[in-house]
Coordinates of C-alpha atoms in Angstrom, one line a residue:
Chain A
M1 CA -20.0 8.5 25.4
F2 CA -17.5 8.5 28.0
A3 CA -19.2 6.0 29.1
S4 CA -16.8 3.4 30.8
F5 CA -16.6 1.2 28.0
M6 CA -15.1 3.9 25.9
T7 CA -12.5 5.1 28.5
N8 CA -10.1 2.6 27.2
A9 CA -10.8 4.1 23.5
W10 CA -10.6 7.4 24.2
L11 CA -7.1 6.8 26.3
V12 CA -5.4 4.7 23.6
G13 CA -6.9 7.0 20.9
T14 CA -5.7 10.0 22.3
V15 CA -1.8 8.0 22.7
V16 CA -2.2 7.0 19.5
A17 CA -2.9 10.0 17.7
L18 CA -0.3 11.8 19.6
L19 CA 2.6 9.8 18.7
A20 CA 1.2 9.1 15.0
G21 CA 1.3 13.0 14.7
A22 CA 4.9 13.0 16.1
T23 CA 6.1 10.4 13.6
G24 CA 4.1 12.0 10.8
F25 CA 5.7 15.2 11.3
F26 CA 9.2 13.6 10.5
V27 CA 7.5 11.2 7.5
V28 CA 6.3 14.4 5.7
M29 CA 8.9 16.1 6.1
R30 CA 11.7 13.6 4.4
G31 CA 9.0 12.2 2.0
S32 CA 8.8 8.8 3.4
S33 CA 5.3 8.6 3.1
F34 CA 5.5 5.6 1.1
A35 CA 7.9 3.8 3.6
A36 CA 4.6 5.3 6.2
H37 CA 2.3 3.1 4.7
A38 CA 4.3 0.1 4.2
V39 CA 5.2 -0.5 7.5
P40 CA 2.1 -0.9 9.4
N41 CA 1.3 -3.7 6.6
G42 CA 4.0 -5.7 8.7
A43 CA 1.9 -4.9 11.8
F44 CA -1.0 -6.9 10.0
A45 CA 1.4 -9.7 8.7
G46 CA 2.3 -10.3 12.3
A47 CA -1.4 -10.1 14.1
A48 CA -2.8 -12.4 11.6
G49 CA 0.0 -15.0 12.2
A50 CA 0.1 -14.1 16.0
T51 CA -3.4 -15.6 15.9
L52 CA -2.9 -18.7 13.4
V53 CA 0.5 -19.4 15.8
G54 CA -1.7 -18.9 19.0
V55 CA 0.8 -16.4 20.8
A56 CA 0.2 -13.0 22.3
P57 CA -0.7 -10.6 19.0
L58 CA 1.9 -7.8 20.7
I59 CA 4.9 -10.5 19.8
G60 CA 4.0 -11.1 16.3
L61 CA 3.0 -7.1 15.7
V62 CA 6.4 -5.7 16.8
S63 CA 8.8 -8.9 15.3
F64 CA 7.1 -8.6 11.9
S65 CA 6.6 -5.2 11.7
V66 CA 10.2 -4.5 12.6
L67 CA 10.9 -6.6 9.6
A68 CA 9.2 -4.7 7.2
A69 CA 11.1 -1.5 8.5
L70 CA 14.3 -3.2 8.3
G71 CA 14.1 -4.8 4.7
I72 CA 12.5 -1.3 3.4
G73 CA 15.8 0.4 5.4
A74 CA 18.2 -1.6 4.3
S75 CA 17.3 -1.4 0.7
R76 CA 17.1 2.5 1.1
R77 CA 20.4 2.8 -1.0
H78 CA 18.9 1.9 -4.2
R79 CA 15.3 1.9 -5.9
S80 CA 13.8 2.5 -2.2
D81 CA 10.4 2.8 -4.1
V82 CA 10.9 -0.8 -5.8
A83 CA 11.7 -2.6 -2.4
T84 CA 9.1 -0.5 -0.5
A85 CA 5.9 -1.7 -2.6
M86 CA 7.4 -5.2 -2.7
A87 CA 7.6 -5.1 1.2
L88 CA 4.0 -3.5 1.2
V89 CA 2.4 -6.6 -1.3
G90 CA 4.6 -9.7 0.7
M91 CA 3.6 -8.5 3.9
L92 CA 0.0 -7.9 2.9
A93 CA -0.4 -11.8 1.0
L94 CA 1.3 -13.3 4.1
G95 CA -1.4 -12.0 6.4
A96 CA -4.1 -13.0 3.7
A97 CA -3.0 -16.3 3.4
F98 CA -2.1 -16.3 7.5
L99 CA -6.1 -15.3 8.3
S100 CA -7.2 -18.0 5.6
L101 CA -5.3 -20.4 6.7
S102 CA -6.3 -20.1 10.6
A103 CA -10.1 -19.5 8.7
A104 CA -10.6 -16.2 10.7
Y105 CA -14.0 -14.4 10.2
E106 CA -14.4 -11.9 7.9
P107 CA -14.9 -8.6 10.9
Q108 CA -11.1 -10.3 12.2
V109 CA -9.6 -9.0 8.8
E110 CA -11.6 -5.9 9.1
A111 CA -10.5 -5.0 12.5
L112 CA -6.7 -5.9 11.8
L113 CA -7.2 -3.6 8.3
F114 CA -9.7 -0.9 9.4
G115 CA -9.2 -1.1 13.1
E116 CA -11.3 -1.7 16.3
I117 CA -10.8 0.9 18.5
L118 CA -13.5 -0.5 21.0
G119 CA -11.8 -3.4 21.2
V120 CA -9.2 -1.7 22.9
S121 CA -9.2 -4.2 26.3
S122 CA -7.5 -3.1 30.3
S123 CA -4.9 -5.4 29.8
Q124 CA -3.7 -3.7 26.8
L125 CA -2.8 -0.4 28.3
A126 CA 0.0 -0.8 29.6
P127 CA 2.0 -2.3 26.6
V128 CA 0.6 0.1 24.7
L129 CA 1.9 3.5 27.0
A130 CA 5.2 1.9 27.4
I131 CA 5.5 0.9 23.4
A132 CA 4.5 4.8 23.2
A133 CA 6.7 6.0 25.7
A134 CA 9.6 4.4 24.4
C135 CA 8.6 5.8 20.6
F136 CA 8.9 9.5 21.8
V137 CA 12.1 9.2 23.4
A138 CA 13.3 8.1 20.5
L139 CA 12.1 10.6 18.5
A140 CA 13.1 13.1 21.1
V141 CA 16.9 12.0 20.6
M142 CA 16.7 11.7 16.6
Y143 CA 14.9 15.0 16.7
R144 CA 18.0 17.5 16.2
P145 CA 20.2 14.8 13.7
L146 CA 16.9 13.7 11.8
L147 CA 15.7 17.6 11.3
L148 CA 19.8 18.6 10.1
Q149 CA 19.9 15.4 7.5
A150 CA 16.4 16.8 5.8
A151 CA 17.6 20.0 5.9
A152 CA 21.2 19.7 4.8
P153 CA 21.9 16.3 4.3
D154 CA 25.8 17.5 3.5
L155 CA 26.2 19.5 5.9
A156 CA 24.8 16.1 8.2
A157 CA 27.4 13.9 6.7
A158 CA 30.1 16.4 7.6
R159 CA 29.1 16.4 11.0
G160 CA 29.5 12.5 11.1
L161 CA 26.2 11.8 11.2
N162 CA 25.6 8.2 10.0
A163 CA 22.8 8.4 7.2
T164 CA 22.0 4.9 7.6
T165 CA 22.0 4.6 11.5
L166 CA 19.7 7.3 11.5
E167 CA 17.7 6.2 8.6
M168 CA 17.5 2.4 10.3
G169 CA 16.8 4.5 13.7
F170 CA 13.9 6.2 12.5
M171 CA 12.3 2.8 10.6
L172 CA 12.4 1.1 13.8
T173 CA 10.8 3.9 15.6
L174 CA 8.3 4.0 12.5
A175 CA 7.8 -0.1 13.4
L176 CA 7.4 0.3 16.9
G177 CA 4.9 3.0 16.5
A178 CA 2.8 0.6 13.9
S179 CA 2.4 -1.9 16.3
L180 CA 0.6 0.1 18.4
T181 CA -1.9 2.0 16.0
V182 CA -2.6 -1.0 14.1
P183 CA -4.7 -3.1 16.8
V184 CA -6.3 0.7 17.4
V185 CA -7.1 2.4 14.1
G186 CA -5.9 -0.4 11.8
A187 CA -3.0 -1.6 9.3
L188 CA -4.6 1.2 6.6
L189 CA -5.3 4.1 8.2
S190 CA -3.1 4.4 10.8
F191 CA -1.7 5.7 7.8
S192 CA -4.4 8.4 7.2
L193 CA -3.2 9.8 10.5
T194 CA 0.3 9.8 10.3
V195 CA 0.4 11.8 7.0
G196 CA -2.9 14.3 6.7
P197 CA -2.5 16.7 9.7
P198 CA 1.5 17.0 10.1
A199 CA 1.2 17.5 6.1
A200 CA -1.6 20.2 6.7
A201 CA 0.7 21.5 9.9
R202 CA 3.6 22.0 7.6
L203 CA 1.7 24.3 5.4
L204 CA 0.3 26.6 8.4
T205 CA 4.0 27.2 10.0
R206 CA 7.5 27.2 8.7
R207 CA 9.3 27.0 12.3
P208 CA 10.0 23.0 12.8
A209 CA 9.6 23.0 16.6
T210 CA 5.8 25.0 16.1
A211 CA 4.7 22.6 13.0
L212 CA 5.8 19.7 15.5
A213 CA 3.9 20.8 18.2
L214 CA 0.8 21.4 15.4
S215 CA 1.0 18.3 13.7
M216 CA 0.1 16.7 17.1
G217 CA -2.6 19.0 18.3
L218 CA -4.2 18.1 14.9
S219 CA -4.3 14.8 14.7
L220 CA -5.4 14.6 18.1
A221 CA -8.2 16.7 17.0
T222 CA -9.0 14.4 14.2
L223 CA -9.0 11.0 16.3
W224 CA -10.9 12.6 18.9
V225 CA -13.7 14.3 16.4
A226 CA -13.5 10.5 14.3
L227 CA -14.2 9.3 17.7
A228 CA -16.8 11.0 18.9
A229 CA -18.5 11.1 15.6
A230 CA -18.5 7.5 15.1
Y231 CA -20.0 6.6 18.3
Q232 CA -22.6 9.2 18.0
S233 CA -23.1 7.5 14.3
D234 CA -22.8 4.0 14.9
L235 CA -20.4 3.9 11.9
P236 CA -16.7 3.0 11.8
V237 CA -14.2 5.1 13.2
G238 CA -11.7 4.3 10.1
F239 CA -14.0 6.2 7.6
F240 CA -13.8 9.3 10.0
V241 CA -10.3 8.8 10.7
G242 CA -9.3 9.1 6.9
T243 CA -11.7 11.3 5.6
L244 CA -11.2 13.9 8.6
S245 CA -7.7 13.9 8.1
A246 CA -7.6 14.3 3.9
L247 CA -10.2 16.8 5.0
L248 CA -8.3 18.9 6.9
Y249 CA -4.7 18.9 4.2
V250 CA -7.7 19.9 1.6
V251 CA -8.9 23.0 3.3
V252 CA -5.9 24.4 5.0
R253 CA -4.0 24.0 1.5
L254 CA -7.0 26.0 0.1
A255 CA -7.0 28.3 2.7
T256 CA -3.4 29.0 2.8
R257 CA -3.2 29.6 -0.9
R258 CA -5.8 31.7 -0.6
R259 CA -3.9 34.1 2.0
G260 CA -0.5 33.2 0.1
A261 CA -2.0 34.7 -2.9
G262 CA -3.8 37.7 -1.0
A263 CA -0.3 38.8 0.7
Chain B
M1 CA 7.4 -35.6 -13.8
L2 CA 3.9 -33.6 -14.3
H3 CA 2.1 -35.7 -12.1
W4 CA 4.0 -34.7 -8.7
L5 CA 3.7 -31.4 -10.1
V6 CA 0.2 -30.9 -10.4
E7 CA -2.6 -32.6 -8.1
P8 CA -5.6 -34.1 -10.1
G9 CA -8.2 -32.4 -11.6
L10 CA -6.2 -29.4 -13.1
W11 CA -6.4 -29.9 -16.3
S12 CA -10.6 -30.3 -16.5
N13 CA -11.2 -27.2 -13.7
S14 CA -13.2 -24.9 -16.1
A15 CA -12.8 -22.0 -12.7
V16 CA -9.2 -22.6 -12.6
H17 CA -9.1 -22.4 -17.0
L18 CA -11.2 -19.0 -16.8
G19 CA -9.4 -17.9 -13.7
A20 CA -5.8 -18.5 -15.3
A21 CA -6.7 -17.2 -18.8
V22 CA -7.7 -13.9 -17.0
G23 CA -4.7 -13.7 -15.3
V24 CA -2.5 -14.3 -18.2
V25 CA -3.4 -11.5 -20.1
V26 CA -3.6 -9.0 -16.9
A27 CA -0.7 -10.1 -16.1
A28 CA 1.6 -9.3 -19.6
V29 CA 0.1 -5.7 -19.8
S30 CA 0.2 -5.0 -16.1
A31 CA 4.0 -6.2 -17.0
W32 CA 4.5 -3.4 -19.5
V33 CA 2.3 -0.7 -18.1
G34 CA 4.6 -1.2 -14.8
L35 CA 7.6 -1.2 -16.8
F36 CA 6.9 2.5 -16.9
T37 CA 5.5 2.6 -13.5
V38 CA 9.5 1.7 -12.2
L39 CA 11.2 3.7 -14.4
R40 CA 9.4 6.7 -13.6
A41 CA 9.8 6.0 -9.8
Q42 CA 5.9 5.9 -9.8
S43 CA 5.4 2.6 -7.3
F44 CA 3.5 5.0 -4.4
A45 CA 1.4 6.4 -7.2
G46 CA 0.9 2.9 -8.5
H47 CA -0.4 1.5 -5.2
A48 CA -2.3 4.1 -4.2
L49 CA -4.4 3.7 -7.1
A50 CA -5.0 0.2 -5.7
D51 CA -6.3 1.3 -2.6
V52 CA -8.7 3.6 -4.4
A53 CA -9.3 0.9 -6.4
M54 CA -10.4 -1.2 -3.4
A55 CA -12.7 2.2 -2.2
G56 CA -14.6 1.8 -5.8
G57 CA -14.6 -2.0 -5.6
A58 CA -16.2 -2.2 -2.0
G59 CA -18.6 0.9 -3.8
A60 CA -19.3 -1.3 -6.5
G61 CA -20.6 -3.7 -4.1
L62 CA -22.6 -1.6 -2.6
L63 CA -24.5 -1.3 -5.2
A64 CA -24.2 -4.7 -6.5
W65 CA -22.6 -3.2 -9.3
P66 CA -20.1 -6.0 -11.0
A67 CA -16.6 -5.5 -8.9
L68 CA -14.4 -4.8 -12.3
V69 CA -16.2 -1.8 -12.9
G70 CA -16.5 -0.6 -9.1
F71 CA -12.1 -1.2 -9.7
V72 CA -11.9 0.9 -13.0
T73 CA -13.9 3.6 -12.0
G74 CA -12.5 3.9 -8.3
S75 CA -8.5 4.2 -9.5
L76 CA -9.7 6.5 -12.9
A77 CA -11.0 8.6 -9.9
G78 CA -8.0 8.7 -7.5
A79 CA -6.1 9.1 -10.5
G80 CA -7.8 12.7 -11.2
A81 CA -8.0 13.6 -7.8
M82 CA -3.7 12.9 -7.4
E83 CA -3.2 15.2 -9.9
L84 CA -5.8 18.1 -8.8
I85 CA -4.2 18.3 -5.6
G86 CA -0.5 17.2 -6.2
V87 CA 0.0 18.8 -10.2
E88 CA 1.9 21.7 -9.3
R89 CA 5.3 20.9 -7.4
L90 CA 6.9 18.0 -7.6
R91 CA 7.8 18.2 -3.7
Q92 CA 3.9 17.6 -2.7
R93 CA 3.8 14.3 -4.6
D94 CA 4.5 12.3 -2.2
V95 CA 2.1 14.2 0.1
A96 CA -0.8 14.5 -2.0
T97 CA -0.8 10.5 -3.2
G98 CA -0.8 10.1 0.6
V99 CA -3.6 12.3 1.0
V100 CA -5.4 10.7 -1.4
L101 CA -4.7 7.3 -0.7
G102 CA -5.4 8.0 3.3
A103 CA -8.9 9.0 2.2
A104 CA -9.7 6.0 0.2
T105 CA -8.9 3.7 2.5
G106 CA -11.4 5.6 5.1
L107 CA -14.4 5.3 2.2
S108 CA -13.2 2.0 1.8
A109 CA -14.1 0.9 5.8
L110 CA -16.9 2.8 5.5
F111 CA -18.3 0.7 2.3
L112 CA -16.9 -2.6 3.9
Y113 CA -18.7 -1.6 6.7
L114 CA -22.1 -0.9 5.0
V115 CA -21.1 -4.4 2.2
S116 CA -20.9 -6.3 5.7
L117 CA -24.3 -5.1 7.3
D118 CA -25.9 -7.3 4.1
S119 CA -25.8 -10.8 5.8
S120 CA -25.9 -12.2 2.2
S121 CA -22.8 -10.6 1.1
S122 CA -20.1 -12.3 3.4
G123 CA -16.2 -12.7 2.3
A124 CA -16.5 -9.4 0.3
T125 CA -14.2 -7.9 1.9
Q126 CA -11.8 -10.9 1.3
V127 CA -12.9 -11.3 -2.3
I128 CA -12.0 -6.5 -2.6
L129 CA -9.1 -6.5 -0.8
F130 CA -7.4 -9.9 -1.7
G131 CA -9.3 -11.2 -4.4
S132 CA -10.2 -14.6 -5.6
L133 CA -9.0 -15.0 -9.4
F134 CA -11.2 -19.1 -9.5
S135 CA -14.7 -17.2 -9.2
V136 CA -14.5 -14.4 -12.2
S137 CA -17.4 -15.1 -14.4
A138 CA -16.9 -15.6 -17.9
H139 CA -17.8 -12.0 -19.2
V140 CA -15.0 -10.2 -17.4
L141 CA -12.6 -12.3 -19.2
W142 CA -14.2 -10.7 -22.4
L143 CA -14.2 -6.9 -20.6
V144 CA -11.1 -7.8 -19.8
L145 CA -9.7 -8.5 -23.6
V146 CA -11.4 -5.3 -24.9
A147 CA -9.8 -3.1 -21.8
C148 CA -6.2 -4.5 -22.3
A149 CA -6.6 -4.4 -26.2
L150 CA -7.9 -0.7 -25.4
L151 CA -4.7 0.0 -22.9
A152 CA -2.4 -1.0 -25.7
V153 CA -3.6 0.7 -28.1
G154 CA -3.3 3.7 -25.5
V155 CA 0.4 2.7 -24.5
A156 CA 1.8 2.5 -28.2
A157 CA 0.3 5.8 -29.0
I158 CA 2.0 7.3 -26.3
G159 CA 4.9 5.0 -26.2
R160 CA 7.6 6.9 -27.6
P161 CA 7.3 10.4 -25.6
L162 CA 6.6 8.3 -22.4
L163 CA 9.7 6.5 -22.6
F164 CA 11.6 9.7 -23.4
S165 CA 9.8 11.9 -20.8
S166 CA 10.5 8.9 -18.5
V167 CA 13.8 8.3 -18.7
S168 CA 14.8 12.4 -19.5
P169 CA 11.5 14.4 -18.7
E170 CA 13.9 17.9 -19.2
A171 CA 15.3 16.9 -22.4
A172 CA 12.1 15.9 -23.7
G173 CA 10.7 18.9 -22.6
A174 CA 13.5 20.9 -24.5
R175 CA 12.5 18.5 -27.7
G176 CA 8.9 19.7 -27.6
V177 CA 7.3 16.9 -25.7
R178 CA 4.4 17.6 -23.6
V179 CA 5.3 16.6 -20.3
A180 CA 2.4 17.3 -18.6
R181 CA 0.3 15.9 -20.9
V182 CA 2.0 12.5 -21.3
S183 CA 1.9 12.5 -17.6
L184 CA -1.2 12.4 -17.2
S185 CA -2.3 10.0 -20.0
F186 CA 0.0 7.7 -18.5
T187 CA -1.5 7.9 -14.8
A188 CA -4.9 7.3 -16.7
V189 CA -3.5 4.4 -18.3
M190 CA -1.9 3.6 -15.0
A191 CA -5.4 3.7 -13.6
V192 CA -7.2 1.2 -15.8
T193 CA -4.4 -1.3 -15.3
V194 CA -4.6 -1.1 -11.6
G195 CA -8.1 -1.8 -12.3
L196 CA -7.6 -4.4 -14.1
S197 CA -5.5 -6.3 -11.6
A198 CA -7.8 -5.9 -9.1
I199 CA -9.9 -8.5 -10.6
V200 CA -6.9 -10.6 -10.1
L201 CA -4.9 -10.2 -7.1
G202 CA -7.3 -8.2 -5.0
A203 CA -7.1 -4.4 -5.1
V204 CA -4.4 -4.2 -2.3
L205 CA -2.2 -7.0 -4.0
S206 CA -2.6 -5.6 -7.5
T207 CA 0.9 -3.8 -6.8
A208 CA 2.7 -6.7 -6.7
L209 CA 1.9 -7.2 -10.7
L210 CA 2.6 -3.7 -11.5
I211 CA 5.8 -3.5 -9.9
G212 CA 7.4 -6.7 -9.4
P213 CA 7.8 -8.5 -12.8
P214 CA 9.1 -5.5 -14.3
A215 CA 11.9 -4.6 -11.8
A216 CA 12.8 -7.9 -12.1
A217 CA 13.2 -7.5 -15.9
L218 CA 15.1 -4.2 -15.4
R219 CA 17.3 -5.7 -13.0
L220 CA 18.7 -8.1 -15.9
G221 CA 19.6 -5.0 -18.0
R222 CA 18.9 -5.7 -21.6
G223 CA 17.1 -3.1 -24.2
L224 CA 13.8 -2.0 -24.0
R225 CA 11.9 -5.2 -26.2
A226 CA 14.1 -7.6 -24.0
T227 CA 13.1 -6.1 -21.0
G228 CA 9.7 -5.5 -21.8
L229 CA 9.4 -9.5 -22.6
A230 CA 11.1 -11.0 -20.0
A231 CA 8.9 -8.7 -17.4
A232 CA 5.7 -10.1 -19.5
A233 CA 6.9 -13.7 -18.7
F234 CA 7.6 -13.0 -15.1
G235 CA 4.5 -11.8 -14.8
T236 CA 2.4 -14.4 -16.4
G237 CA 4.7 -17.2 -15.2
A238 CA 4.2 -16.2 -11.8
V239 CA 0.2 -16.0 -12.1
L240 CA 0.5 -19.4 -13.6
A241 CA 3.1 -20.8 -11.4
G242 CA 0.9 -19.1 -8.5
V243 CA -2.5 -20.7 -9.8
V244 CA -1.3 -24.0 -10.0
A245 CA 0.7 -23.8 -6.5
S246 CA -2.7 -22.8 -5.2
Y247 CA -4.6 -25.3 -6.6
D248 CA -2.4 -28.2 -5.4
S249 CA -2.0 -26.4 -2.2
Y250 CA -5.7 -27.9 -0.9
Y251 CA -3.9 -31.3 -1.1
W252 CA -0.5 -30.6 1.3
W253 CA -2.3 -30.3 4.8
P254 CA -5.0 -32.3 6.6
S255 CA -7.2 -29.5 6.9
H256 CA -8.1 -29.1 3.2
R257 CA -7.4 -25.0 3.3
A258 CA -6.2 -23.9 0.1
L259 CA -3.7 -21.0 0.3
P260 CA -5.1 -18.0 -1.4
V261 CA -4.1 -17.8 -5.0
S262 CA -3.2 -14.2 -4.7
F263 CA -0.9 -15.4 -1.6
C264 CA 0.8 -17.9 -4.3
V265 CA 1.4 -15.4 -7.4
V266 CA 2.9 -12.2 -5.0
T267 CA 5.4 -15.1 -3.1
V268 CA 6.2 -16.2 -7.0
I269 CA 6.6 -12.5 -7.5
V270 CA 9.1 -11.7 -4.8
L271 CA 10.8 -14.9 -5.9
E272 CA 11.5 -14.3 -9.1
L273 CA 12.6 -10.5 -7.8
A274 CA 14.8 -12.3 -5.4
A275 CA 16.2 -14.8 -7.9
V276 CA 17.3 -12.1 -10.2
S277 CA 18.5 -10.2 -7.7
A278 CA 21.1 -12.7 -6.5
V279 CA 21.7 -13.6 -9.6
R280 CA 22.9 -10.3 -10.5
A281 CA 24.9 -9.7 -7.3
L282 CA 26.8 -13.3 -8.0
A283 CA 27.5 -12.1 -11.3
R284 CA 28.8 -8.6 -10.8
R285 CA 31.3 -10.3 -8.0
R286 CA 32.4 -12.5 -10.5
G287 CA 33.5 -9.7 -12.8
D288 CA 35.3 -8.1 -10.0
G289 CA 37.8 -10.8 -9.3

């Protein structure tokens, strides 16, 4: 399980899980799950496009997910759910067209959508770590403004916080994070880690800082267990990531409800 | 003129006819149901149902059932799960939808992986995710027609309370409309609709038919009936234009790799929405000046 070819998987998986837990905390707090689900699909289209044109996947991943994030962020003011849905299907359709034009094999489609953590090569490590570091710095800078805006939007506006700038900043961080998680856990599943563990963490505590730490911890635990289970059972990592994240939330929901009823 | 638009053989190809027929019927129903989805701001739920339909379709592939059965049962089960987790508080709807969606994609990953182990089923992933309208069989058309007729009856039965509670839940509740029951029935209707659109565009893209045409029609700012008709026209128009474009695209490149139908349909829908938005923006600017 800790063989040399698994080292990269553990390393990148750890970074991805910590980042997903941190971004997910804000996603759940802001109620922007749909956007968090849509943006990684931009990364999917980008990776597929890069395969077709023959450039480095990372270029496609970053440029397309940033494009998707900016599109959703720009239309945030009116009817965001429609714009998000259209960006989502537009990007997915584009990705499907790129893949069919480049006659990519089925495994490639599955890898992009459902992830291929064992395929992380050592040359990918440096860019992944650099992007992750940038995302963590961005989240640390935006931590207080984002909290204030979620808790008291009027107060935030009175303090001179620009809601649009903040929204764009957060969406860009989401996009950068997605371009990192998509090759590892896939476009569809990078979302599971972003919503399950943070939602569970939020049920467990009311303090923002504790919830953030707990969210990262739970996300990390989910990914580690999923990796180990996938290694032992020879089933896809994505299956374990997706179902364990959901299971975690449901178990915590049931447990906290009982405690709430007893108190 | 037509000769320039349409490549040879389109009119005599029975697979194209069948696909177009299924697509048109589903697009019309999807546009009508989607009108309420957009009014109720439930795009995320609609899309989550599509992802659960994907798990159902993949599971059906594993059991060698027809995909349509898997899509519809999958999304109905997803609708039930979403109601179970998220029904208590509106604030939790976003998270509940997300959790069900995440679990569904996990299951899809498992099912598609197991399907792919069976070497005879190559291409199953693409068909379930992105659809293949030209390979639907004739009996699917009949199934789709029956299901669409049932949906039409269902929407007609809850039509007035549904519209009332979509526009103003509080007022509807005060007038004695059972908002929760109406909402539950609508989720079921939406689940079946999404399952049907999954046959046309594939599971993950079916959201385009549900949201795009009604959103474009609503931006025209007409009455309900006109909006419904416009939505159906946008939806069926997109399917027909997409079918023709996909068929033609085989001749566009020397490599003879056709563009997928679902990509063409989604592109037309996005263009329709963009065109309507642009026209409205122009009209508004003229009104100001």
